[in-house]
Amino acid sequence: MIMQSNAIEIRVDEPVATVTINRHQKRNALSRAMIEDLRLALSDVHQERKVRAMVLTGAGTAFCAGRDVNEMVAGGADPMADLARWGEEAEQLRDLLLEMLRLPKPIIAAVNGPAVGAGAGLVLAADIVVAAPAAEFGFPEPRLGVVAGVEAPLLAYRLGAGPASRLMLTSTPITSVEAHRTGVYHELVSNDLLWARAFEIAKQCAAGAPESLQLTKRLLLETIGEQLETQLTSGAIAAATARTTESAQQGLQAFLDKRPAEWP
């Protein structure tokens, strides 16, 4: 049974399911509830036998603007409770990305607009990526005083250490053309053809034997990315630790106030 939530929509056009992040008024920024709904959507796609491949895209003008910063800064009077919550949030994102990597059906990301932070992580966890001209890609976390810990190992896994260092340390997004040149995006197409091209690729994948596709994805993950799960866990710890710092408090609040951060 295919699920549906207010912010995560699923449409099935056999043999392909299209999962759309639909919180366009917030540039599809991910709340904790949306991350959980995405995980449920993956589970439903996995169990739906008639679905053989999946397209992941965003509604509106953005693919995904990362985590919901308003939710990130929300906290209580108990620092230990906040620390536990930050750890749970990092683990939740790690688990979502791992479930995308482990899904035995190919995932094609149709990147319709900017993909940053956790949104860039979703792109990296997809198997094949088609992007529109407006699809910037990057990791602004250091300018917010936090760390893209869960996404960093995936970026190095896909691109190598050098390009990953540049993207992570400069916090400067790259254009869709540069993302295509570096291998983040596999194809660039016009926005009006984006979903159709992603759907066409998904159908090409779906023409293969399900067992072969499953074994191929597992082989790639267990050979090229043999240590990836351990690295993602280490990244989740780093992301949660960064949230305990004064820099994170300053950076996230500055973002909400729409002003430059003043680092301690």
PDB file of C-alpha atoms in Angstrom:
ATOM      1  CA  MET A   1       0.000   0.000   0.000  1.00  0.00           C
ATOM      2  CA  ILE A   2       1.524   3.325  -1.080  1.00  0.00           C
ATOM      3  CA  MET A   3       1.484   5.958   1.677  1.00  0.00           C
ATOM      4  CA  GLN A   4       0.846   9.662   1.293  1.00  0.00           C
ATOM      5  CA  SER A   5       1.492  12.580   3.636  1.00  0.00           C
ATOM      6  CA  ASN A   6       0.954  16.313   3.379  1.00  0.00           C
ATOM      7  CA  ALA A   7       4.598  16.999   2.532  1.00  0.00           C
ATOM      8  CA  ILE A   8       5.634  13.741   0.827  1.00  0.00           C
ATOM      9  CA  GLU A   9       3.604  12.694  -2.192  1.00  0.00           C
ATOM     10  CA  ILE A  10       3.805   9.424  -4.120  1.00  0.00           C
ATOM     11  CA  ARG A  11       2.469   8.791  -7.593  1.00  0.00           C
ATOM     12  CA  VAL A  12       2.721   5.423  -9.302  1.00  0.00           C
ATOM     13  CA  ASP A  13       3.008   5.102 -13.073  1.00  0.00           C
ATOM     14  CA  GLU A  14       3.945   1.443 -13.374  1.00  0.00           C
ATOM     15  CA  PRO A  15       6.681   0.399 -13.187  1.00  0.00           C
ATOM     16  CA  VAL A  16       7.898   3.679 -11.618  1.00  0.00           C
ATOM     17  CA  ALA A  17       6.958   5.499  -8.415  1.00  0.00           C
ATOM     18  CA  THR A  18       7.566   9.248  -8.206  1.00  0.00           C
ATOM     19  CA  VAL A  19       8.190  10.565  -4.691  1.00  0.00           C
ATOM     20  CA  THR A  20       7.832  14.349  -4.435  1.00  0.00           C
ATOM     21  CA  ILE A  21       8.968  16.482  -1.511  1.00  0.00           C
ATOM     22  CA  ASN A  22       6.148  19.015  -1.388  1.00  0.00           C
ATOM     23  CA  ARG A  23       6.775  21.781   1.102  1.00  0.00           C
ATOM     24  CA  HIS A  24       7.458  24.343  -1.565  1.00  0.00           C
ATOM     25  CA  GLN A  25       6.561  27.326   0.642  1.00  0.00           C
ATOM     26  CA  LYS A  26       9.649  26.416   2.733  1.00  0.00           C
ATOM     27  CA  ARG A  27      11.755  25.406  -0.293  1.00  0.00           C
ATOM     28  CA  ASN A  28      11.155  21.774   0.701  1.00  0.00           C
ATOM     29  CA  ALA A  29      13.248  22.093   3.878  1.00  0.00           C
ATOM     30  CA  LEU A  30      13.123  18.803   5.773  1.00  0.00           C
ATOM     31  CA  SER A  31      11.482  18.567   9.171  1.00  0.00           C
ATOM     32  CA  ARG A  32      11.924  15.519  11.394  1.00  0.00           C
ATOM     33  CA  ALA A  33       8.419  14.377  10.425  1.00  0.00           C
ATOM     34  CA  MET A  34       9.238  14.681   6.719  1.00  0.00           C
ATOM     35  CA  ILE A  35      12.401  12.624   7.096  1.00  0.00           C
ATOM     36  CA  GLU A  36      10.340   9.920   8.773  1.00  0.00           C
ATOM     37  CA  ASP A  37       7.730  10.138   6.001  1.00  0.00           C
ATOM     38  CA  LEU A  38      10.459   9.736   3.386  1.00  0.00           C
ATOM     39  CA  ARG A  39      11.641   6.623   5.168  1.00  0.00           C
ATOM     40  CA  LEU A  40       8.080   5.274   5.137  1.00  0.00           C
ATOM     41  CA  ALA A  41       7.819   6.097   1.437  1.00  0.00           C
ATOM     42  CA  LEU A  42      10.987   4.099   0.749  1.00  0.00           C
ATOM     43  CA  SER A  43       9.533   1.175   2.669  1.00  0.00           C
ATOM     44  CA  ASP A  44       6.330   1.316   0.626  1.00  0.00           C
ATOM     45  CA  VAL A  45       8.251   1.513  -2.657  1.00  0.00           C
ATOM     46  CA  HIS A  46      10.307  -1.471  -1.533  1.00  0.00           C
ATOM     47  CA  GLN A  47       7.213  -3.545  -0.788  1.00  0.00           C
ATOM     48  CA  GLU A  48       5.203  -2.564  -3.878  1.00  0.00           C
ATOM     49  CA  ARG A  49       6.093  -5.372  -6.307  1.00  0.00           C
ATOM     50  CA  LYS A  50       4.764  -3.535  -9.368  1.00  0.00           C
ATOM     51  CA  VAL A  51       7.160  -0.653  -8.703  1.00  0.00           C
ATOM     52  CA  ARG A  52      10.603  -1.448 -10.113  1.00  0.00           C
ATOM     53  CA  ALA A  53      12.308   1.974  -9.876  1.00  0.00           C
ATOM     54  CA  MET A  54      11.761   5.332  -8.180  1.00  0.00           C
ATOM     55  CA  VAL A  55      12.074   9.013  -9.120  1.00  0.00           C
ATOM     56  CA  LEU A  56      12.733  11.501  -6.303  1.00  0.00           C
ATOM     57  CA  THR A  57      12.029  15.185  -6.954  1.00  0.00           C
ATOM     58  CA  GLY A  58      10.895  18.410  -5.300  1.00  0.00           C
ATOM     59  CA  ALA A  59       7.850  20.609  -5.757  1.00  0.00           C
ATOM     60  CA  GLY A  60       8.174  24.265  -6.731  1.00  0.00           C
ATOM     61  CA  THR A  61      11.495  25.917  -7.483  1.00  0.00           C
ATOM     62  CA  ALA A  62      13.756  23.984  -5.082  1.00  0.00           C
ATOM     63  CA  PHE A  63      14.690  20.335  -4.806  1.00  0.00           C
ATOM     64  CA  CYS A  64      15.434  20.559  -1.068  1.00  0.00           C
ATOM     65  CA  ALA A  65      16.892  23.431   0.971  1.00  0.00           C
ATOM     66  CA  GLY A  66      18.280  21.145   3.665  1.00  0.00           C
ATOM     67  CA  ARG A  67      17.058  20.803   7.229  1.00  0.00           C
ATOM     68  CA  ASP A  68      14.363  23.066   8.682  1.00  0.00           C
ATOM     69  CA  VAL A  69      16.450  25.667  10.560  1.00  0.00           C
ATOM     70  CA  ASN A  70      13.504  26.817  12.679  1.00  0.00           C
ATOM     71  CA  GLU A  71      13.181  23.281  13.968  1.00  0.00           C
ATOM     72  CA  MET A  72      16.937  23.019  14.495  1.00  0.00           C
ATOM     73  CA  VAL A  73      17.064  26.018  16.829  1.00  0.00           C
ATOM     74  CA  ALA A  74      13.998  25.004  18.816  1.00  0.00           C
ATOM     75  CA  GLY A  75      15.003  23.720  22.233  1.00  0.00           C
ATOM     76  CA  GLY A  76      14.097  23.590  25.866  1.00  0.00           C
ATOM     77  CA  ALA A  77      15.677  24.450  29.165  1.00  0.00           C
ATOM     78  CA  ASP A  78      17.391  21.080  29.543  1.00  0.00           C
ATOM     79  CA  PRO A  79      20.776  20.972  27.711  1.00  0.00           C
ATOM     80  CA  MET A  80      20.999  17.190  28.075  1.00  0.00           C
ATOM     81  CA  ALA A  81      17.600  16.764  26.452  1.00  0.00           C
ATOM     82  CA  ASP A  82      18.719  18.993  23.578  1.00  0.00           C
ATOM     83  CA  LEU A  83      21.900  16.951  23.151  1.00  0.00           C
ATOM     84  CA  ALA A  84      19.885  13.730  22.975  1.00  0.00           C
ATOM     85  CA  ARG A  85      17.560  15.286  20.402  1.00  0.00           C
ATOM     86  CA  TRP A  86      20.468  16.470  18.247  1.00  0.00           C
ATOM     87  CA  GLY A  87      21.901  12.974  18.284  1.00  0.00           C
ATOM     88  CA  GLU A  88      18.557  11.475  17.300  1.00  0.00           C
ATOM     89  CA  GLU A  89      18.171  13.972  14.442  1.00  0.00           C
ATOM     90  CA  ALA A  90      21.609  13.138  13.039  1.00  0.00           C
ATOM     91  CA  GLU A  91      20.910   9.406  13.317  1.00  0.00           C
ATOM     92  CA  GLN A  92      17.531   9.835  11.635  1.00  0.00           C
ATOM     93  CA  LEU A  93      19.114  11.511   8.602  1.00  0.00           C
ATOM     94  CA  ARG A  94      21.872   8.886   8.521  1.00  0.00           C
ATOM     95  CA  ASP A  95      19.271   6.121   8.522  1.00  0.00           C
ATOM     96  CA  LEU A  96      17.320   7.763   5.678  1.00  0.00           C
ATOM     97  CA  LEU A  97      20.407   8.008   3.472  1.00  0.00           C
ATOM     98  CA  LEU A  98      21.419   4.424   4.270  1.00  0.00           C
ATOM     99  CA  GLU A  99      17.934   3.198   3.400  1.00  0.00           C
ATOM    100  CA  MET A 100      18.163   4.980   0.049  1.00  0.00           C
ATOM    101  CA  LEU A 101      21.521   3.343  -0.644  1.00  0.00           C
ATOM    102  CA  ARG A 102      20.170  -0.077   0.374  1.00  0.00           C
ATOM    103  CA  LEU A 103      16.844   0.153  -1.465  1.00  0.00           C
ATOM    104  CA  PRO A 104      16.958  -2.761  -3.928  1.00  0.00           C
ATOM    105  CA  LYS A 105      15.281  -0.623  -6.592  1.00  0.00           C
ATOM    106  CA  PRO A 106      17.120   2.143  -8.503  1.00  0.00           C
ATOM    107  CA  ILE A 107      16.508   5.724  -7.363  1.00  0.00           C
ATOM    108  CA  ILE A 108      16.724   8.492  -9.948  1.00  0.00           C
ATOM    109  CA  ALA A 109      16.905  12.009  -8.521  1.00  0.00           C
ATOM    110  CA  ALA A 110      15.220  14.667 -10.677  1.00  0.00           C
ATOM    111  CA  VAL A 111      16.815  17.809  -9.252  1.00  0.00           C
ATOM    112  CA  ASN A 112      14.549  20.678 -10.235  1.00  0.00           C
ATOM    113  CA  GLY A 113      16.247  23.418  -8.197  1.00  0.00           C
ATOM    114  CA  PRO A 114      18.820  24.060  -5.460  1.00  0.00           C
ATOM    115  CA  ALA A 115      19.897  20.994  -3.465  1.00  0.00           C
ATOM    116  CA  VAL A 116      21.849  22.033  -0.377  1.00  0.00           C
ATOM    117  CA  GLY A 117      22.792  20.473   2.950  1.00  0.00           C
ATOM    118  CA  ALA A 118      20.550  17.504   3.647  1.00  0.00           C
ATOM    119  CA  GLY A 119      18.996  18.045   0.206  1.00  0.00           C
ATOM    120  CA  ALA A 120      22.415  17.533  -1.351  1.00  0.00           C
ATOM    121  CA  GLY A 121      22.665  14.382   0.754  1.00  0.00           C
ATOM    122  CA  LEU A 122      19.482  13.064  -0.860  1.00  0.00           C
ATOM    123  CA  VAL A 123      21.040  13.647  -4.278  1.00  0.00           C
ATOM    124  CA  LEU A 124      24.207  11.799  -3.280  1.00  0.00           C
ATOM    125  CA  ALA A 125      22.205   8.827  -1.966  1.00  0.00           C
ATOM    126  CA  ALA A 126      20.408   8.438  -5.307  1.00  0.00           C
ATOM    127  CA  ASP A 127      21.792   6.081  -7.948  1.00  0.00           C
ATOM    128  CA  ILE A 128      21.373   8.312 -11.003  1.00  0.00           C
ATOM    129  CA  VAL A 129      20.894  12.094 -11.060  1.00  0.00           C
ATOM    130  CA  VAL A 130      19.231  14.262 -13.710  1.00  0.00           C
ATOM    131  CA  ALA A 131      19.201  18.009 -13.062  1.00  0.00           C
ATOM    132  CA  ALA A 132      17.712  21.225 -14.382  1.00  0.00           C
ATOM    133  CA  PRO A 133      19.790  24.381 -15.050  1.00  0.00           C
ATOM    134  CA  ALA A 134      18.708  25.989 -11.742  1.00  0.00           C
ATOM    135  CA  ALA A 135      19.895  23.022  -9.672  1.00  0.00           C
ATOM    136  CA  GLU A 136      22.683  24.534  -7.563  1.00  0.00           C
ATOM    137  CA  PHE A 137      24.443  22.107  -5.224  1.00  0.00           C
ATOM    138  CA  GLY A 138      26.310  22.802  -2.005  1.00  0.00           C
ATOM    139  CA  PHE A 139      26.837  22.641   1.724  1.00  0.00           C
ATOM    140  CA  PRO A 140      26.307  25.934   3.604  1.00  0.00           C
ATOM    141  CA  GLU A 141      26.685  24.334   7.047  1.00  0.00           C
ATOM    142  CA  PRO A 142      30.011  25.939   8.136  1.00  0.00           C
ATOM    143  CA  ARG A 143      28.460  29.385   7.623  1.00  0.00           C
ATOM    144  CA  LEU A 144      25.695  28.307   9.987  1.00  0.00           C
ATOM    145  CA  GLY A 145      28.159  27.064  12.598  1.00  0.00           C
ATOM    146  CA  VAL A 146      27.231  23.412  12.071  1.00  0.00           C
ATOM    147  CA  VAL A 147      28.680  20.397  10.244  1.00  0.00           C
ATOM    148  CA  ALA A 148      27.301  18.381   7.316  1.00  0.00           C
ATOM    149  CA  GLY A 149      28.611  15.287   9.047  1.00  0.00           C
ATOM    150  CA  VAL A 150      26.250  12.728   7.567  1.00  0.00           C
ATOM    151  CA  GLU A 151      26.599  14.095   4.039  1.00  0.00           C
ATOM    152  CA  ALA A 152      30.410  14.441   4.044  1.00  0.00           C
ATOM    153  CA  PRO A 153      31.248  10.704   3.754  1.00  0.00           C
ATOM    154  CA  LEU A 154      28.722  10.337   0.928  1.00  0.00           C
ATOM    155  CA  LEU A 155      30.258  13.271  -0.929  1.00  0.00           C
ATOM    156  CA  ALA A 156      33.758  11.798  -0.618  1.00  0.00           C
ATOM    157  CA  TYR A 157      32.344   8.389  -1.639  1.00  0.00           C
ATOM    158  CA  ARG A 158      30.877   9.843  -4.831  1.00  0.00           C
ATOM    159  CA  LEU A 159      33.534  12.411  -5.792  1.00  0.00           C
ATOM    160  CA  GLY A 160      36.746  11.739  -3.857  1.00  0.00           C
ATOM    161  CA  ALA A 161      38.477  13.692  -1.105  1.00  0.00           C
ATOM    162  CA  GLY A 162      39.636  16.714  -3.116  1.00  0.00           C
ATOM    163  CA  PRO A 163      36.303  17.885  -4.559  1.00  0.00           C
ATOM    164  CA  ALA A 164      34.621  17.021  -1.258  1.00  0.00           C
ATOM    165  CA  SER A 165      37.046  19.245   0.671  1.00  0.00           C
ATOM    166  CA  ARG A 166      36.427  22.165  -1.628  1.00  0.00           C
ATOM    167  CA  LEU A 167      32.651  21.928  -1.423  1.00  0.00           C
ATOM    168  CA  MET A 168      32.529  21.324   2.327  1.00  0.00           C
ATOM    169  CA  LEU A 169      35.083  23.930   3.423  1.00  0.00           C
ATOM    170  CA  THR A 170      34.174  26.862   1.172  1.00  0.00           C
ATOM    171  CA  SER A 171      30.417  26.567   1.814  1.00  0.00           C
ATOM    172  CA  THR A 172      30.034  27.926  -1.721  1.00  0.00           C
ATOM    173  CA  PRO A 173      27.393  26.261  -3.894  1.00  0.00           C
ATOM    174  CA  ILE A 174      28.290  25.194  -7.408  1.00  0.00           C
ATOM    175  CA  THR A 175      26.156  25.613 -10.497  1.00  0.00           C
ATOM    176  CA  SER A 176      24.395  22.734 -12.175  1.00  0.00           C
ATOM    177  CA  VAL A 177      26.969  22.903 -14.977  1.00  0.00           C
ATOM    178  CA  GLU A 178      29.869  22.462 -12.541  1.00  0.00           C
ATOM    179  CA  ALA A 179      27.985  19.772 -10.630  1.00  0.00           C
ATOM    180  CA  HIS A 180      27.582  17.947 -13.937  1.00  0.00           C
ATOM    181  CA  ARG A 181      31.268  18.395 -14.780  1.00  0.00           C
ATOM    182  CA  THR A 182      32.376  16.990 -11.419  1.00  0.00           C
ATOM    183  CA  GLY A 183      30.028  14.015 -11.663  1.00  0.00           C
ATOM    184  CA  VAL A 184      27.422  14.931  -9.044  1.00  0.00           C
ATOM    185  CA  TYR A 185      24.809  15.251 -11.785  1.00  0.00           C
ATOM    186  CA  HIS A 186      24.856  12.707 -14.588  1.00  0.00           C
ATOM    187  CA  GLU A 187      22.680  14.617 -17.051  1.00  0.00           C
ATOM    188  CA  LEU A 188      21.430  18.182 -17.498  1.00  0.00           C
ATOM    189  CA  VAL A 189      18.083  18.773 -19.190  1.00  0.00           C
ATOM    190  CA  SER A 190      15.650  21.650 -19.435  1.00  0.00           C
ATOM    191  CA  ASN A 191      13.194  21.988 -16.575  1.00  0.00           C
ATOM    192  CA  ASP A 192      10.192  21.074 -18.721  1.00  0.00           C
ATOM    193  CA  LEU A 193      11.828  17.762 -19.667  1.00  0.00           C
ATOM    194  CA  LEU A 194      13.253  16.908 -16.251  1.00  0.00           C
ATOM    195  CA  TRP A 195      10.656  14.496 -14.914  1.00  0.00           C
ATOM    196  CA  ALA A 196      10.148  12.875 -18.319  1.00  0.00           C
ATOM    197  CA  ARG A 197      13.867  12.169 -18.649  1.00  0.00           C
ATOM    198  CA  ALA A 198      14.106  10.837 -15.092  1.00  0.00           C
ATOM    199  CA  PHE A 199      11.069   8.639 -15.759  1.00  0.00           C
ATOM    200  CA  GLU A 200      12.638   7.357 -18.982  1.00  0.00           C
ATOM    201  CA  ILE A 201      15.836   6.387 -17.128  1.00  0.00           C
ATOM    202  CA  ALA A 202      13.781   4.739 -14.389  1.00  0.00           C
ATOM    203  CA  LYS A 203      11.959   2.661 -17.009  1.00  0.00           C
ATOM    204  CA  GLN A 204      15.300   1.658 -18.533  1.00  0.00           C
ATOM    205  CA  CYS A 205      16.401   0.428 -15.097  1.00  0.00           C
ATOM    206  CA  ALA A 206      13.071  -1.308 -14.526  1.00  0.00           C
ATOM    207  CA  ALA A 207      13.602  -3.371 -17.683  1.00  0.00           C
ATOM    208  CA  GLY A 208      16.310  -5.305 -15.848  1.00  0.00           C
ATOM    209  CA  ALA A 209      15.643  -8.326 -13.661  1.00  0.00           C
ATOM    210  CA  PRO A 210      14.749  -7.243 -10.099  1.00  0.00           C
ATOM    211  CA  GLU A 211      17.238  -9.699  -8.589  1.00  0.00           C
ATOM    212  CA  SER A 212      20.009  -8.407 -10.847  1.00  0.00           C
ATOM    213  CA  LEU A 213      19.306  -4.795  -9.929  1.00  0.00           C
ATOM    214  CA  GLN A 214      19.254  -5.643  -6.232  1.00  0.00           C
ATOM    215  CA  LEU A 215      22.534  -7.568  -6.397  1.00  0.00           C
ATOM    216  CA  THR A 216      24.181  -4.824  -8.452  1.00  0.00           C
ATOM    217  CA  LYS A 217      23.250  -2.110  -5.955  1.00  0.00           C
ATOM    218  CA  ARG A 218      24.410  -4.286  -3.072  1.00  0.00           C
ATOM    219  CA  LEU A 219      27.696  -5.059  -4.850  1.00  0.00           C
ATOM    220  CA  LEU A 220      28.444  -1.380  -5.449  1.00  0.00           C
ATOM    221  CA  LEU A 221      27.649  -0.475  -1.851  1.00  0.00           C
ATOM    222  CA  GLU A 222      29.581  -3.350  -0.293  1.00  0.00           C
ATOM    223  CA  THR A 223      32.710  -2.980  -2.445  1.00  0.00           C
ATOM    224  CA  ILE A 224      33.248   0.675  -3.358  1.00  0.00           C
ATOM    225  CA  GLY A 225      31.521   1.836  -0.191  1.00  0.00           C
ATOM    226  CA  GLU A 226      32.662  -0.920   2.140  1.00  0.00           C
ATOM    227  CA  GLN A 227      33.328   1.421   5.091  1.00  0.00           C
ATOM    228  CA  LEU A 228      30.541   3.877   4.273  1.00  0.00           C
ATOM    229  CA  GLU A 229      28.130   2.862   7.045  1.00  0.00           C
ATOM    230  CA  THR A 230      30.823   3.317   9.699  1.00  0.00           C
ATOM    231  CA  GLN A 231      31.757   6.679   8.199  1.00  0.00           C
ATOM    232  CA  LEU A 232      28.137   7.836   8.157  1.00  0.00           C
ATOM    233  CA  THR A 233      27.834   6.954  11.844  1.00  0.00           C
ATOM    234  CA  SER A 234      30.998   8.923  12.611  1.00  0.00           C
ATOM    235  CA  GLY A 235      29.544  11.794  10.606  1.00  0.00           C
ATOM    236  CA  ALA A 236      26.319  11.699  12.595  1.00  0.00           C
ATOM    237  CA  ILE A 237      28.349  11.988  15.810  1.00  0.00           C
ATOM    238  CA  ALA A 238      30.243  14.974  14.378  1.00  0.00           C
ATOM    239  CA  ALA A 239      27.002  16.660  13.303  1.00  0.00           C
ATOM    240  CA  ALA A 240      25.443  16.232  16.746  1.00  0.00           C
ATOM    241  CA  THR A 241      28.620  17.433  18.502  1.00  0.00           C
ATOM    242  CA  ALA A 242      28.737  20.590  16.356  1.00  0.00           C
ATOM    243  CA  ARG A 243      25.231  21.471  17.515  1.00  0.00           C
ATOM    244  CA  THR A 244      26.496  21.785  21.114  1.00  0.00           C
ATOM    245  CA  THR A 245      28.807  24.694  20.259  1.00  0.00           C
ATOM    246  CA  GLU A 246      28.272  28.412  20.700  1.00  0.00           C
ATOM    247  CA  SER A 247      29.045  28.794  17.001  1.00  0.00           C
ATOM    248  CA  ALA A 248      25.980  26.719  16.123  1.00  0.00           C
ATOM    249  CA  GLN A 249      23.758  28.836  18.330  1.00  0.00           C
ATOM    250  CA  GLN A 250      25.115  32.018  16.766  1.00  0.00           C
ATOM    251  CA  GLY A 251      25.100  30.775  13.173  1.00  0.00           C
ATOM    252  CA  LEU A 252      21.618  29.292  13.123  1.00  0.00           C
ATOM    253  CA  GLN A 253      20.074  32.322  14.810  1.00  0.00           C
ATOM    254  CA  ALA A 254      21.896  34.657  12.426  1.00  0.00           C
ATOM    255  CA  PHE A 255      20.417  32.712   9.516  1.00  0.00           C
ATOM    256  CA  LEU A 256      16.916  33.160  10.905  1.00  0.00           C
ATOM    257  CA  ASP A 257      17.598  36.857  11.572  1.00  0.00           C
ATOM    258  CA  LYS A 258      18.948  37.235   8.012  1.00  0.00           C
ATOM    259  CA  ARG A 259      22.213  38.772   9.179  1.00  0.00           C
ATOM    260  CA  PRO A 260      25.892  37.790   9.063  1.00  0.00           C
ATOM    261  CA  ALA A 261      27.016  35.497  11.877  1.00  0.00           C
ATOM    262  CA  GLU A 262      29.460  36.833  14.494  1.00  0.00           C
ATOM    263  CA  TRP A 263      31.718  33.942  15.421  1.00  0.00           C
ATOM    264  CA  PRO A 264      32.994  33.679  19.035  1.00  0.00           C
TER     265      PRO A 264
END
